[in-house]
mmCIF file of C-alpha atoms in Angstrom:
data_model
loop_
_atom_site.group_PDB
_atom_site.id
_atom_site.type_symbol
_atom_site.label_atom_id
_atom_site.label_comp_id
_atom_site.label_asym_id
_atom_site.label_seq_id
_atom_site.Cartn_x
_atom_site.Cartn_y
_atom_site.Cartn_z
ATOM 1 C CA MET Q 1 6.416 -0.701 -36.115
ATOM 2 C CA PRO Q 2 8.938 -2.548 -34.161
ATOM 3 C CA GLN Q 3 6.736 -4.538 -32.524
ATOM 4 C CA ILE Q 4 6.285 -6.487 -36.080
ATOM 5 C CA ALA Q 5 9.982 -5.819 -37.582
ATOM 6 C CA GLN Q 6 11.640 -6.857 -34.482
ATOM 7 C CA ILE Q 7 9.426 -9.963 -34.326
ATOM 8 C CA ALA Q 8 11.959 -13.220 -35.074
ATOM 9 C CA GLU Q 9 14.757 -11.296 -33.320
ATOM 10 C CA THR Q 10 12.802 -10.956 -30.396
ATOM 11 C CA TYR Q 11 9.403 -13.367 -29.755
ATOM 12 C CA SER Q 12 11.518 -15.876 -28.099
ATOM 13 C CA SER Q 13 13.177 -13.434 -25.327
ATOM 14 C CA GLN Q 14 9.910 -12.008 -24.881
ATOM 15 C CA ILE Q 15 7.916 -15.075 -24.129
ATOM 16 C CA PHE Q 16 10.997 -16.212 -22.218
ATOM 17 C CA TRP Q 17 11.146 -13.722 -20.085
ATOM 18 C CA LEU Q 18 7.181 -12.808 -19.545
ATOM 19 C CA LEU Q 19 7.253 -16.770 -18.235
ATOM 20 C CA VAL Q 20 9.896 -16.480 -15.822
ATOM 21 C CA THR Q 21 8.368 -13.455 -14.513
ATOM 22 C CA PHE Q 22 4.511 -14.078 -14.996
ATOM 23 C CA GLY Q 23 5.504 -17.293 -13.219
ATOM 24 C CA PHE Q 24 6.942 -15.751 -10.516
ATOM 25 C CA VAL Q 25 4.065 -13.857 -10.071
ATOM 26 C CA PHE Q 26 2.092 -16.418 -10.140
ATOM 27 C CA PHE Q 27 3.212 -18.780 -8.181
ATOM 28 C CA VAL Q 28 5.035 -16.711 -5.515
ATOM 29 C CA ILE Q 29 2.493 -13.934 -5.587
ATOM 30 C CA GLY Q 30 -0.757 -15.380 -6.333
ATOM 31 C CA LEU Q 31 -0.551 -18.881 -5.012
ATOM 32 C CA GLY Q 32 2.067 -17.799 -1.540
ATOM 33 C CA MET Q 33 0.804 -14.606 -0.755
ATOM 34 C CA VAL Q 34 -2.715 -13.906 -1.989
ATOM 35 C CA PRO Q 35 -4.711 -16.427 0.002
ATOM 36 C CA LYS Q 36 -3.169 -15.534 3.078
ATOM 37 C CA VAL Q 37 -4.154 -11.836 2.781
ATOM 38 C CA GLN Q 38 -8.111 -13.088 1.149
ATOM 39 C CA GLY Q 39 -7.882 -15.193 4.289
ATOM 40 C CA THR Q 40 -7.341 -12.079 6.886
ATOM 41 C CA ALA Q 41 -9.850 -10.347 4.760
ATOM 42 C CA ASP Q 42 -12.343 -13.218 4.651
ATOM 43 C CA ALA Q 43 -11.442 -13.852 8.918
ATOM 44 C CA ARG Q 44 -12.473 -10.429 9.863
ATOM 45 C CA ASP Q 45 -15.554 -10.386 7.469
ATOM 46 C CA ALA Q 46 -16.149 -13.619 9.083
ATOM 47 C CA LYS Q 47 -15.513 -12.075 12.452
ATOM 48 C CA ILE Q 48 -17.836 -9.283 12.020
ATOM 49 C CA THR Q 49 -20.451 -11.260 11.029
ATOM 50 C CA GLY Q 50 -20.280 -13.710 13.762
ATOM 51 C CA ASP Q 51 -20.122 -10.748 16.194
ATOM 52 C CA LEU Q 52 -22.885 -9.278 14.482
ATOM 53 C CA ASP Q 53 -24.857 -11.901 14.864
ATOM 54 C CA ALA Q 54 -23.736 -12.655 18.645
ATOM 55 C CA ALA Q 55 -25.216 -8.788 19.107
ATOM 56 C CA LYS Q 56 -28.071 -9.855 17.382
ATOM 57 C CA ALA Q 57 -28.850 -13.473 19.319
ATOM 58 C CA ALA Q 58 -28.120 -11.008 22.394
ATOM 59 C CA PHE Q 59 -30.663 -8.488 22.288
ATOM 60 C CA ALA Q 60 -33.328 -11.275 21.376
ATOM 61 C CA ARG Q 61 -32.161 -12.992 24.713
ATOM 62 C CA ALA Q 62 -32.740 -9.701 26.361
ATOM 63 C CA ASP Q 63 -36.034 -9.287 24.636
ATOM 64 C CA GLU Q 64 -36.885 -12.293 25.853
ATOM 65 C CA ALA Q 65 -35.764 -11.937 29.122
ATOM 66 C CA GLU Q 66 -37.792 -8.931 29.244
ATOM 67 C CA ALA Q 67 -41.224 -10.488 27.942
ATOM 68 C CA ASP Q 68 -40.251 -13.320 30.401
ATOM 69 C CA TYR Q 69 -39.827 -10.627 33.417
ATOM 70 C CA ARG Q 70 -43.467 -8.724 32.372
ATOM 71 C CA VAL Q 71 -44.963 -12.419 32.263
ATOM 72 C CA ARG Q 72 -43.710 -13.064 36.146
ATOM 73 C CA ASP Q 73 -44.611 -9.769 37.032
ATOM 74 C CA THR Q 74 -48.396 -9.898 35.800
ATOM 75 C CA GLU Q 75 -48.490 -13.507 37.387
ATOM 76 C CA ASN Q 76 -46.930 -12.283 40.509
ATOM 77 C CA ARG Q 77 -49.743 -9.466 40.816
ATOM 78 C CA ALA Q 78 -52.459 -11.574 40.194
ATOM 79 C CA ALA Q 79 -51.148 -13.980 42.643
ATOM 80 C CA ALA Q 80 -50.599 -11.191 44.839
ATOM 81 C CA GLN Q 81 -54.295 -9.957 44.375
ATOM 82 C CA ALA Q 82 -55.572 -13.592 44.778
ATOM 83 C CA VAL Q 83 -53.584 -13.547 48.296
ATOM 84 C CA MET Q 84 -54.920 -10.218 49.527
ATOM 85 C CA ALA Q 85 -58.630 -11.434 48.641
ATOM 86 C CA LYS Q 86 -58.341 -14.293 50.290
ATOM 87 C CA ALA Q 87 -56.765 -12.827 53.452
ATOM 88 C CA LYS Q 88 -60.116 -10.535 53.297
ATOM 89 C CA SER Q 89 -62.358 -12.856 52.758
ATOM 90 C CA ASP Q 90 -60.572 -14.993 55.106
ATOM 91 C CA ALA Q 91 -61.185 -11.693 57.291
ATOM 92 C CA ALA Q 92 -64.273 -10.853 56.997
ATOM 93 C CA LYS Q 93 -65.372 -14.714 57.638
ATOM 94 C CA SER Q 94 -63.673 -14.699 60.972
ATOM 95 C CA SER Q 95 -64.888 -11.783 61.901
ATOM 96 C CA GLU Q 96 -68.227 -12.701 61.211
ATOM 97 C CA ALA Q 97 -68.051 -15.857 63.026
ATOM 98 C CA ARG Q 98 -66.417 -13.932 65.748
ATOM 99 C CA LEU Q 99 -69.826 -11.913 65.473
ATOM 100 C CA ALA Q 100 -71.898 -14.625 65.455
ATOM 101 C CA ALA Q 101 -70.655 -16.165 68.514
ATOM 102 C CA ALA Q 102 -70.409 -12.766 70.543
ATOM 103 C CA ASP Q 103 -74.193 -12.324 69.539
ATOM 104 C CA ALA Q 104 -75.069 -15.784 70.523
ATOM 105 C CA GLU Q 105 -73.302 -15.878 73.620
ATOM 106 C CA ILE Q 106 -74.794 -11.385 74.289
ATOM 107 C CA SER Q 107 -78.160 -13.350 73.716
ATOM 108 C CA ASP Q 108 -77.504 -16.568 75.653
ATOM 109 C CA ARG Q 109 -76.835 -13.587 78.473
ATOM 110 C CA ILE Q 110 -79.741 -11.472 78.323
ATOM 111 C CA ALA Q 111 -81.872 -14.941 77.802
ATOM 112 C CA ALA Q 112 -80.401 -16.152 81.121
ATOM 113 C CA ALA Q 113 -80.622 -12.483 82.741
ATOM 114 C CA GLU Q 114 -84.083 -12.304 81.601
ATOM 115 C CA ALA Q 115 -85.144 -16.170 83.116
ATOM 116 C CA ARG Q 116 -83.711 -14.686 86.393
ATOM 117 C CA ILE Q 117 -85.692 -11.523 86.346
ATOM 118 C CA GLN Q 118 -89.202 -13.774 85.632
ATOM 119 C CA ALA Q 119 -88.159 -15.994 88.355
ATOM 120 C CA ALA Q 120 -87.086 -12.920 90.886
ATOM 121 C CA SER Q 121 -90.438 -11.361 89.839
ATOM 122 C CA GLN Q 122 -92.507 -14.310 90.404
ATOM 123 C CA ALA Q 123 -91.247 -14.929 93.639
ATOM 124 C CA ALA Q 124 -91.295 -11.939 94.443
ATOM 125 C CA MET Q 125 -95.500 -12.040 93.474
ATOM 126 C CA ALA Q 126 -95.910 -14.916 95.586
ATOM 127 C CA GLU Q 127 -94.263 -13.501 98.332
ATOM 128 C CA ILE Q 128 -96.852 -10.660 97.644
ATOM 129 C CA GLU Q 129 -99.268 -13.209 97.685
ATOM 130 C CA THR Q 130 -98.646 -14.933 100.513
ATOM 131 C CA VAL Q 131 -98.073 -11.365 102.187
ATOM 132 C CA ALA Q 132 -101.504 -9.916 101.018
ATOM 133 C CA ALA Q 133 -103.284 -13.387 102.342
ATOM 134 C CA ASP Q 134 -101.670 -12.706 105.290
ATOM 135 C CA ALA Q 135 -102.431 -9.288 105.276
ATOM 136 C CA ALA Q 136 -106.134 -10.174 104.392
ATOM 137 C CA ARG Q 137 -106.718 -12.925 107.123
ATOM 138 C CA ASP Q 138 -105.297 -10.297 109.508
ATOM 139 C CA MET Q 139 -108.266 -7.811 108.140
ATOM 140 C CA VAL Q 140 -110.757 -10.418 108.480
ATOM 141 C CA ALA Q 141 -110.227 -11.600 111.737
ATOM 142 C CA ARG Q 142 -109.748 -7.787 113.350
ATOM 143 C CA ILE Q 143 -112.856 -6.502 111.443
ATOM 144 C CA SER Q 144 -115.318 -9.672 111.677
ATOM 145 C CA GLY Q 145 -113.390 -11.985 114.232
ATOM 146 C CA VAL Q 146 -113.586 -14.895 111.443
ATOM 147 C CA ASP Q 147 -110.746 -16.915 111.147
ATOM 148 C CA ALA Q 148 -110.375 -16.953 107.612
ATOM 149 C CA SER Q 149 -109.060 -19.865 106.122
ATOM 150 C CA GLU Q 150 -105.613 -19.900 104.700
ATOM 151 C CA GLU Q 151 -106.995 -20.911 101.564
ATOM 152 C CA ALA Q 152 -109.730 -18.534 101.055
ATOM 153 C CA ALA Q 153 -107.748 -15.584 101.928
ATOM 154 C CA ARG Q 154 -105.328 -16.737 98.846
ATOM 155 C CA ASN Q 155 -107.612 -17.250 96.628
ATOM 156 C CA ALA Q 156 -109.130 -14.048 97.509
ATOM 157 C CA VAL Q 157 -106.073 -12.461 97.318
ATOM 158 C CA LYS Q 158 -105.416 -14.324 93.698
ATOM 159 C CA ALA Q 159 -108.568 -13.095 92.492
ATOM 160 C CA VAL Q 160 -108.048 -9.214 93.425
ATOM 161 C CA LEU Q 161 -104.601 -9.845 92.030
ATOM 162 C CA ALA Q 162 -105.886 -10.970 88.581
ATOM 163 C CA HIS Q 163 -108.038 -8.503 88.352
ATOM 164 C CA GLY Q 164 -105.900 -5.711 88.726
ATOM 165 C CA MET O 1 15.419 10.129 -30.605
ATOM 166 C CA ALA O 2 16.982 9.190 -33.955
ATOM 167 C CA GLU O 3 20.310 11.166 -34.948
ATOM 168 C CA SER O 4 18.370 12.730 -37.790
ATOM 169 C CA GLY O 5 16.893 15.358 -35.903
ATOM 170 C CA LYS O 6 13.367 13.598 -36.472
ATOM 171 C CA ILE O 7 11.566 11.994 -33.348
ATOM 172 C CA ASP O 8 10.283 8.169 -34.071
ATOM 173 C CA PRO O 9 6.869 8.134 -32.543
ATOM 174 C CA MET O 10 7.757 3.691 -32.390
ATOM 175 C CA HIS O 11 10.886 4.123 -31.054
ATOM 176 C CA GLN O 12 9.460 3.716 -27.786
ATOM 177 C CA PHE O 13 8.972 0.039 -28.843
ATOM 178 C CA ALA O 14 11.950 -1.010 -29.803
ATOM 179 C CA ILE O 15 13.324 -3.838 -28.000
ATOM 180 C CA GLU O 16 17.262 -3.413 -26.695
ATOM 181 C CA PRO O 17 19.046 -6.497 -25.554
ATOM 182 C CA LEU O 18 20.667 -5.011 -21.941
ATOM 183 C CA PHE O 19 23.749 -5.232 -20.387
ATOM 184 C CA GLY O 20 25.434 -7.641 -22.925
ATOM 185 C CA THR O 21 23.321 -10.145 -22.907
ATOM 186 C CA ASP O 22 22.065 -10.330 -26.555
ATOM 187 C CA HIS O 23 24.038 -13.725 -26.636
ATOM 188 C CA TRP O 24 21.742 -15.421 -24.256
ATOM 189 C CA SER O 25 20.191 -18.297 -25.668
ATOM 190 C CA LEU O 26 18.637 -21.412 -24.375
ATOM 191 C CA GLY O 27 17.654 -24.321 -26.386
ATOM 192 C CA GLY O 28 19.000 -22.391 -29.089
ATOM 193 C CA MET O 29 16.498 -19.739 -28.779
ATOM 194 C CA ASN O 30 17.569 -16.390 -28.057
ATOM 195 C CA ILE O 31 16.775 -14.976 -24.622
ATOM 196 C CA ALA O 32 18.369 -11.947 -24.279
ATOM 197 C CA PHE O 33 17.840 -9.688 -21.163
ATOM 198 C CA THR O 34 15.734 -6.793 -22.618
ATOM 199 C CA ASN O 35 14.489 -3.483 -21.792
ATOM 200 C CA SER O 36 11.377 -5.770 -21.846
ATOM 201 C CA ALA O 37 12.520 -8.082 -19.800
ATOM 202 C CA LEU O 38 13.538 -5.390 -17.175
ATOM 203 C CA TYR O 39 10.181 -3.548 -17.255
ATOM 204 C CA MET O 40 8.916 -7.259 -16.908
ATOM 205 C CA VAL O 41 10.949 -7.955 -13.470
ATOM 206 C CA LEU O 42 9.883 -4.387 -12.538
ATOM 207 C CA ALA O 43 6.736 -5.268 -12.365
ATOM 208 C CA ALA O 44 6.862 -8.657 -10.590
ATOM 209 C CA ILE O 45 9.050 -6.746 -7.758
ATOM 210 C CA VAL O 46 6.659 -3.824 -7.814
ATOM 211 C CA LEU O 47 4.054 -6.340 -6.980
ATOM 212 C CA TRP O 48 5.834 -8.489 -4.671
ATOM 213 C CA VAL O 49 6.855 -5.243 -2.811
ATOM 214 C CA PHE O 50 2.804 -4.035 -2.325
ATOM 215 C CA VAL O 51 1.679 -7.924 -1.658
ATOM 216 C CA ILE O 52 4.467 -7.830 0.866
ATOM 217 C CA GLY O 53 3.013 -4.567 2.403
ATOM 218 C CA GLY O 54 -0.635 -6.793 2.772
ATOM 219 C CA MET O 55 0.861 -9.177 4.778
ATOM 220 C CA LYS O 56 0.526 -8.367 8.479
ATOM 221 C CA ARG O 57 -2.408 -10.098 8.471
ATOM 222 C CA GLU O 58 -4.057 -7.798 11.348
ATOM 223 C CA LEU O 59 -7.515 -8.299 12.453
ATOM 224 C CA VAL O 60 -7.617 -4.015 12.394
ATOM 225 C CA PRO O 61 -5.600 -3.363 9.023
ATOM 226 C CA GLY O 62 -3.357 -0.831 8.476
ATOM 227 C CA ARG O 63 -3.490 1.492 5.088
ATOM 228 C CA TRP O 64 -1.229 -0.685 3.092
ATOM 229 C CA GLN O 65 -2.777 -4.023 4.163
ATOM 230 C CA MET O 66 -6.286 -2.150 3.541
ATOM 231 C CA ALA O 67 -5.186 -1.537 -0.024
ATOM 232 C CA VAL O 68 -3.958 -4.719 -0.556
ATOM 233 C CA GLU O 69 -7.098 -6.657 0.569
ATOM 234 C CA TYR O 70 -9.140 -4.075 -1.224
ATOM 235 C CA MET O 71 -7.343 -5.121 -4.633
ATOM 236 C CA THR O 72 -7.963 -8.884 -3.660
ATOM 237 C CA GLY O 73 -11.181 -8.547 -2.608
ATOM 238 C CA PHE O 74 -11.842 -6.814 -6.211
ATOM 239 C CA ILE O 75 -10.757 -9.707 -7.728
ATOM 240 C CA LYS O 76 -12.625 -12.001 -5.333
ATOM 241 C CA ASN O 77 -16.162 -9.540 -6.178
ATOM 242 C CA LEU O 78 -15.297 -9.999 -9.944
ATOM 243 C CA LEU O 79 -14.948 -13.718 -9.813
ATOM 244 C CA ILE O 80 -17.991 -14.017 -7.570
ATOM 245 C CA ALA O 81 -20.228 -11.964 -9.128
ATOM 246 C CA ASN O 82 -19.813 -13.877 -12.806
ATOM 247 C CA ILE O 83 -19.023 -17.334 -12.098
ATOM 248 C CA GLY O 84 -20.424 -17.555 -8.236
ATOM 249 C CA ASP O 85 -19.007 -19.009 -5.229
ATOM 250 C CA LYS O 86 -16.781 -21.711 -7.356
ATOM 251 C CA GLY O 87 -14.815 -18.774 -8.798
ATOM 252 C CA ARG O 88 -12.854 -18.180 -5.667
ATOM 253 C CA LYS O 89 -10.287 -20.754 -6.399
ATOM 254 C CA TYR O 90 -9.091 -18.364 -9.715
ATOM 255 C CA ILE O 91 -8.358 -15.539 -7.028
ATOM 256 C CA PRO O 92 -4.444 -16.170 -7.766
ATOM 257 C CA TYR O 93 -4.753 -16.664 -11.046
ATOM 258 C CA LEU O 94 -6.673 -13.559 -11.813
ATOM 259 C CA PHE O 95 -5.239 -11.735 -8.888
ATOM 260 C CA SER O 96 -1.900 -12.141 -10.286
ATOM 261 C CA LEU O 97 -2.642 -11.144 -13.650
ATOM 262 C CA PHE O 98 -5.153 -7.860 -13.387
ATOM 263 C CA MET O 99 -1.832 -6.590 -11.410
ATOM 264 C CA PHE O 100 0.969 -7.403 -13.999
ATOM 265 C CA ILE O 101 -1.080 -6.152 -16.475
ATOM 266 C CA LEU O 102 -1.760 -2.838 -14.608
ATOM 267 C CA LEU O 103 1.813 -2.716 -13.266
ATOM 268 C CA ALA O 104 3.168 -3.036 -16.570
ATOM 269 C CA ASN O 105 0.766 -0.625 -17.943
ATOM 270 C CA LEU O 106 1.528 2.154 -15.194
ATOM 271 C CA LEU O 107 5.257 1.581 -15.348
ATOM 272 C CA GLY O 108 5.695 2.397 -18.929
ATOM 273 C CA LEU O 109 3.653 5.512 -18.206
ATOM 274 C CA LEU O 110 6.299 6.630 -15.421
ATOM 275 C CA PRO O 111 8.084 10.056 -16.919
ATOM 276 C CA LEU O 112 11.272 8.169 -16.694
ATOM 277 C CA GLY O 113 12.112 10.045 -19.767
ATOM 278 C CA LEU O 114 12.416 13.494 -17.102
ATOM 279 C CA PHE O 115 15.894 11.306 -15.898
ATOM 280 C CA GLY O 116 17.218 10.070 -19.224
ATOM 281 C CA LEU O 117 15.589 6.954 -18.939
ATOM 282 C CA HIS O 118 13.507 5.086 -21.547
ATOM 283 C CA PRO O 119 10.281 3.668 -20.024
ATOM 284 C CA PHE O 120 9.130 0.288 -21.756
ATOM 285 C CA THR O 121 5.674 -1.058 -21.705
ATOM 286 C CA PHE O 122 6.093 -4.046 -22.378
ATOM 287 C CA THR O 123 1.952 -4.657 -22.571
ATOM 288 C CA SER O 124 2.328 -2.924 -26.221
ATOM 289 C CA HIS O 125 3.607 -5.931 -27.756
ATOM 290 C CA PHE O 126 1.601 -8.780 -29.241
ATOM 291 C CA THR O 127 3.807 -10.950 -28.024
ATOM 292 C CA ALA O 128 3.627 -10.730 -24.033
ATOM 293 C CA THR O 129 -0.251 -10.209 -24.511
ATOM 294 C CA GLY O 130 -0.269 -13.066 -26.779
ATOM 295 C CA VAL O 131 1.310 -14.987 -24.301
ATOM 296 C CA LEU O 132 -0.907 -14.175 -21.609
ATOM 297 C CA ALA O 133 -3.857 -14.118 -23.871
ATOM 298 C CA ILE O 134 -3.341 -17.438 -24.568
ATOM 299 C CA MET O 135 -2.486 -18.549 -20.941
ATOM 300 C CA SER O 136 -6.076 -17.531 -19.987
ATOM 301 C CA PHE O 137 -7.500 -19.520 -23.012
ATOM 302 C CA SER O 138 -6.010 -22.353 -22.098
ATOM 303 C CA ILE O 139 -7.010 -22.247 -18.660
ATOM 304 C CA VAL O 140 -10.667 -22.078 -20.171
ATOM 305 C CA LEU O 141 -10.010 -25.001 -22.331
ATOM 306 C CA ILE O 142 -8.611 -27.330 -19.971
ATOM 307 C CA VAL O 143 -11.347 -26.378 -16.965
ATOM 308 C CA GLY O 144 -14.245 -26.637 -19.837
ATOM 309 C CA PHE O 145 -13.213 -29.956 -20.889
ATOM 310 C CA TYR O 146 -11.766 -31.115 -17.462
ATOM 311 C CA LYS O 147 -15.126 -30.773 -16.059
ATOM 312 C CA HIS O 148 -17.186 -31.354 -19.090
ATOM 313 C CA GLY O 149 -15.663 -33.494 -21.202
ATOM 314 C CA LEU O 150 -16.773 -33.460 -24.852
ATOM 315 C CA HIS O 151 -20.246 -31.931 -23.405
ATOM 316 C CA PHE O 152 -18.471 -28.422 -23.032
ATOM 317 C CA PHE O 153 -18.720 -28.371 -27.079
ATOM 318 C CA SER O 154 -22.925 -27.418 -25.961
ATOM 319 C CA LEU O 155 -21.229 -24.143 -25.422
ATOM 320 C CA PHE O 156 -21.713 -23.570 -29.208
ATOM 321 C CA VAL O 157 -25.606 -24.382 -29.335
ATOM 322 C CA PRO O 158 -27.761 -22.276 -27.104
ATOM 323 C CA HIS O 159 -29.998 -23.247 -25.394
ATOM 324 C CA GLY O 160 -33.363 -23.319 -27.613
ATOM 325 C CA THR O 161 -32.250 -23.427 -30.772
ATOM 326 C CA PRO O 162 -33.900 -24.799 -33.704
ATOM 327 C CA ALA O 163 -32.687 -28.486 -34.853
ATOM 328 C CA LEU O 164 -32.153 -26.614 -38.871
ATOM 329 C CA MET O 165 -30.062 -24.261 -37.109
ATOM 330 C CA VAL O 166 -28.247 -26.152 -35.021
ATOM 331 C CA VAL O 167 -25.094 -26.409 -37.458
ATOM 332 C CA PRO O 168 -24.618 -23.399 -39.175
ATOM 333 C CA LEU O 169 -24.759 -21.840 -35.071
ATOM 334 C CA PHE O 170 -22.246 -23.858 -33.747
ATOM 335 C CA PHE O 171 -20.092 -23.086 -36.553
ATOM 336 C CA ILE O 172 -20.468 -19.208 -35.712
ATOM 337 C CA GLU O 173 -20.196 -20.011 -31.780
ATOM 338 C CA LEU O 174 -16.832 -21.957 -32.136
ATOM 339 C CA VAL O 175 -15.575 -18.952 -34.813
ATOM 340 C CA SER O 176 -16.679 -16.295 -32.200
ATOM 341 C CA PHE O 177 -15.179 -19.011 -28.938
ATOM 342 C CA MET O 178 -11.933 -18.848 -31.277
ATOM 343 C CA VAL O 179 -11.619 -15.721 -31.803
ATOM 344 C CA ARG O 180 -11.499 -14.745 -28.394
ATOM 345 C CA PRO O 181 -7.303 -15.277 -27.316
ATOM 346 C CA PHE O 182 -7.140 -12.921 -30.288
ATOM 347 C CA SER O 183 -9.325 -10.454 -28.903
ATOM 348 C CA LEU O 184 -8.044 -10.730 -26.000
ATOM 349 C CA GLY O 185 -4.537 -10.231 -26.606
ATOM 350 C CA LEU O 186 -4.849 -7.736 -29.433
ATOM 351 C CA ARG O 187 -7.079 -5.316 -27.466
ATOM 352 C CA LEU O 188 -4.443 -4.573 -24.913
ATOM 353 C CA PHE O 189 -1.707 -4.288 -27.207
ATOM 354 C CA VAL O 190 -3.625 -1.888 -29.164
ATOM 355 C CA ALA O 191 -4.507 0.142 -26.607
ATOM 356 C CA MET O 192 -1.294 0.594 -25.199
ATOM 357 C CA THR O 193 0.403 1.080 -28.305
ATOM 358 C CA ALA O 194 -2.419 3.934 -29.851
ATOM 359 C CA GLY O 195 -1.860 5.652 -26.509
ATOM 360 C CA HIS O 196 1.756 5.534 -26.361
ATOM 361 C CA VAL O 197 1.944 6.786 -29.957
ATOM 362 C CA LEU O 198 -0.094 9.760 -29.850
ATOM 363 C CA LEU O 199 1.325 10.756 -26.437
ATOM 364 C CA LYS O 200 4.846 10.633 -28.837
ATOM 365 C CA VAL O 201 3.399 11.946 -31.891
ATOM 366 C CA LEU O 202 2.277 15.125 -29.435
ATOM 367 C CA ALA O 203 5.829 15.144 -28.233
ATOM 368 C CA GLY O 204 7.197 15.479 -31.235
ATOM 369 C CA PHE O 205 4.793 18.258 -32.671
ATOM 370 C CA VAL O 206 5.585 19.974 -29.416
ATOM 371 C CA ILE O 207 9.308 20.121 -29.837
ATOM 372 C CA ASN O 208 9.169 20.587 -33.670
ATOM 373 C CA SER O 209 6.743 23.520 -33.939
ATOM 374 C CA ALA O 210 9.202 25.189 -30.869
ATOM 375 C CA ASN O 211 12.245 24.635 -33.289
ATOM 376 C CA ALA O 212 10.752 25.626 -36.463
ATOM 377 C CA SER O 213 9.564 29.107 -35.006
ATOM 378 C CA PRO O 214 8.209 30.820 -31.846
ATOM 379 C CA MET O 215 4.619 31.888 -33.099
ATOM 380 C CA LEU O 216 4.145 27.930 -34.109
ATOM 381 C CA GLY O 217 5.716 27.083 -30.392
ATOM 382 C CA LEU O 218 2.936 29.070 -29.263
ATOM 383 C CA THR O 219 -0.094 27.855 -30.969
ATOM 384 C CA VAL O 220 0.461 24.495 -32.250
ATOM 385 C CA GLY O 221 3.247 23.613 -29.463
ATOM 386 C CA SER O 222 1.324 24.949 -26.348
ATOM 387 C CA ALA O 223 -1.820 23.662 -28.414
ATOM 388 C CA SER O 224 -0.206 20.112 -28.323
ATOM 389 C CA PHE O 225 1.303 19.985 -25.163
ATOM 390 C CA ILE O 226 -1.866 20.820 -23.260
ATOM 391 C CA LEU O 227 -3.744 17.950 -25.256
ATOM 392 C CA MET O 228 -0.960 15.845 -23.879
ATOM 393 C CA ILE O 229 -1.313 16.307 -20.507
ATOM 394 C CA GLY O 230 -5.117 15.363 -20.911
ATOM 395 C CA ILE O 231 -4.238 11.979 -22.665
ATOM 396 C CA SER O 232 -2.120 11.477 -20.180
ATOM 397 C CA ALA O 233 -4.508 11.548 -17.685
ATOM 398 C CA LEU O 234 -6.498 9.613 -19.969
ATOM 399 C CA GLU O 235 -3.683 7.084 -20.906
ATOM 400 C CA MET O 236 -3.800 6.387 -16.992
ATOM 401 C CA LEU O 237 -7.621 5.813 -17.081
ATOM 402 C CA VAL O 238 -6.624 3.177 -20.152
ATOM 403 C CA ALA O 239 -3.952 1.332 -18.195
ATOM 404 C CA VAL O 240 -6.408 0.514 -15.079
ATOM 405 C CA ILE O 241 -9.413 -0.245 -17.758
ATOM 406 C CA GLN O 242 -7.482 -2.212 -19.895
ATOM 407 C CA ALA O 243 -6.192 -4.421 -17.230
ATOM 408 C CA TYR O 244 -9.571 -4.639 -15.689
ATOM 409 C CA VAL O 245 -11.325 -5.244 -18.841
ATOM 410 C CA PHE O 246 -8.619 -8.224 -19.637
ATOM 411 C CA ALA O 247 -9.231 -9.621 -16.180
ATOM 412 C CA LEU O 248 -13.018 -9.137 -16.463
ATOM 413 C CA LEU O 249 -12.430 -10.805 -20.121
ATOM 414 C CA THR O 250 -10.917 -13.941 -18.286
ATOM 415 C CA SER O 251 -13.347 -14.593 -15.684
ATOM 416 C CA VAL O 252 -16.321 -13.921 -18.307
ATOM 417 C CA TYR O 253 -15.040 -16.795 -20.238
ATOM 418 C CA LEU O 254 -14.012 -18.864 -17.002
ATOM 419 C CA ASN O 255 -17.671 -18.557 -16.330
ATOM 420 C CA ASP O 256 -18.431 -20.201 -19.654
ATOM 421 C CA ALA O 257 -16.013 -23.484 -18.895
ATOM 422 C CA GLU O 258 -17.248 -23.472 -14.938
ATOM 423 C CA ASN O 259 -21.226 -23.572 -15.946
ATOM 424 C CA LEU O 260 -21.849 -23.502 -19.134
ATOM 425 C CA HIS O 261 -25.062 -22.221 -19.898
#
């Protein structure tokens, strides 16, 4: 077995060259180059994780914005409905008030008209009385020749008129 | 191949100085540039080229960058699964260890024999795997004693141990702890050696049976060849699994040092 048979002559050369070559591998490749390679890979992993996190955050923001939008939408709808209801009730109130005012005016006018009619009919009645009294005096004078007093004629007319 | 005509399945593990460098020495120690050293250098260069392809640092990676990042990510996940977030600082070491062993195992399996070259698997030498194992074990010790001081010894006394059992258990745990570098280094060495020996033995069956008679060649030879194909596939799996086991156990031991219990 050469590993054992040659050990005395070769061990120093083996150890020397192994230390030289492994030293090169460790110091130049292991310490010099591997950290850079690994650094690149780590940086890439970090970038991927960062991008994913950013995307997640953006999603969360979008959800938030949507929820916000929904809340505002509902609020706006409620506000619009309130405004509409207020406008409706205002319109109802104002039309009621105007109706009431119009009613009042109409009833005023009716009352005035009725008053005028009554006044007119009273005046007419008074006229009729006077005319009727004159006519009754005339008739009395012609029939009986008695000149009835104006007052008596009037009372007689009133009595007849009151009886219908 | 041996000149005698016999096929020596162990010859593939022989270390030979290359390019006339067998007299190189450092402080009286021989440091000849051997075929083993050549494959260590090849593994380092292949790994270097591989990782350079991952240095484009683009946000959307290409295939090569993706492959490199997959490997670093694999090691990162292994460490985080075993140690937690504190494990990140071991990524450079564990990545170097895992990829170096993996490439050593795989380069040793390349069918370069077709081109007259001799592939060599330096992870089938315990002088190499031992250094890697001792390195991992030393890091565990250094981290453990640096972070926890003498309190690190409480690793050998699990929670809820009855007072009577503390001393015996301490020694049992100590032994199991001290065995770790050996099991770590020997596991890799044995797995790689066994697989390569098996492949060479079967290859010897193919060659020798075909040389002996056409009848034997068709029966034993072809059966061995089919078996070799399956075992070659299995060896590729073993190459990956052994590198993974080495890295996994290192991270488990590092977890002991980092978090105690």
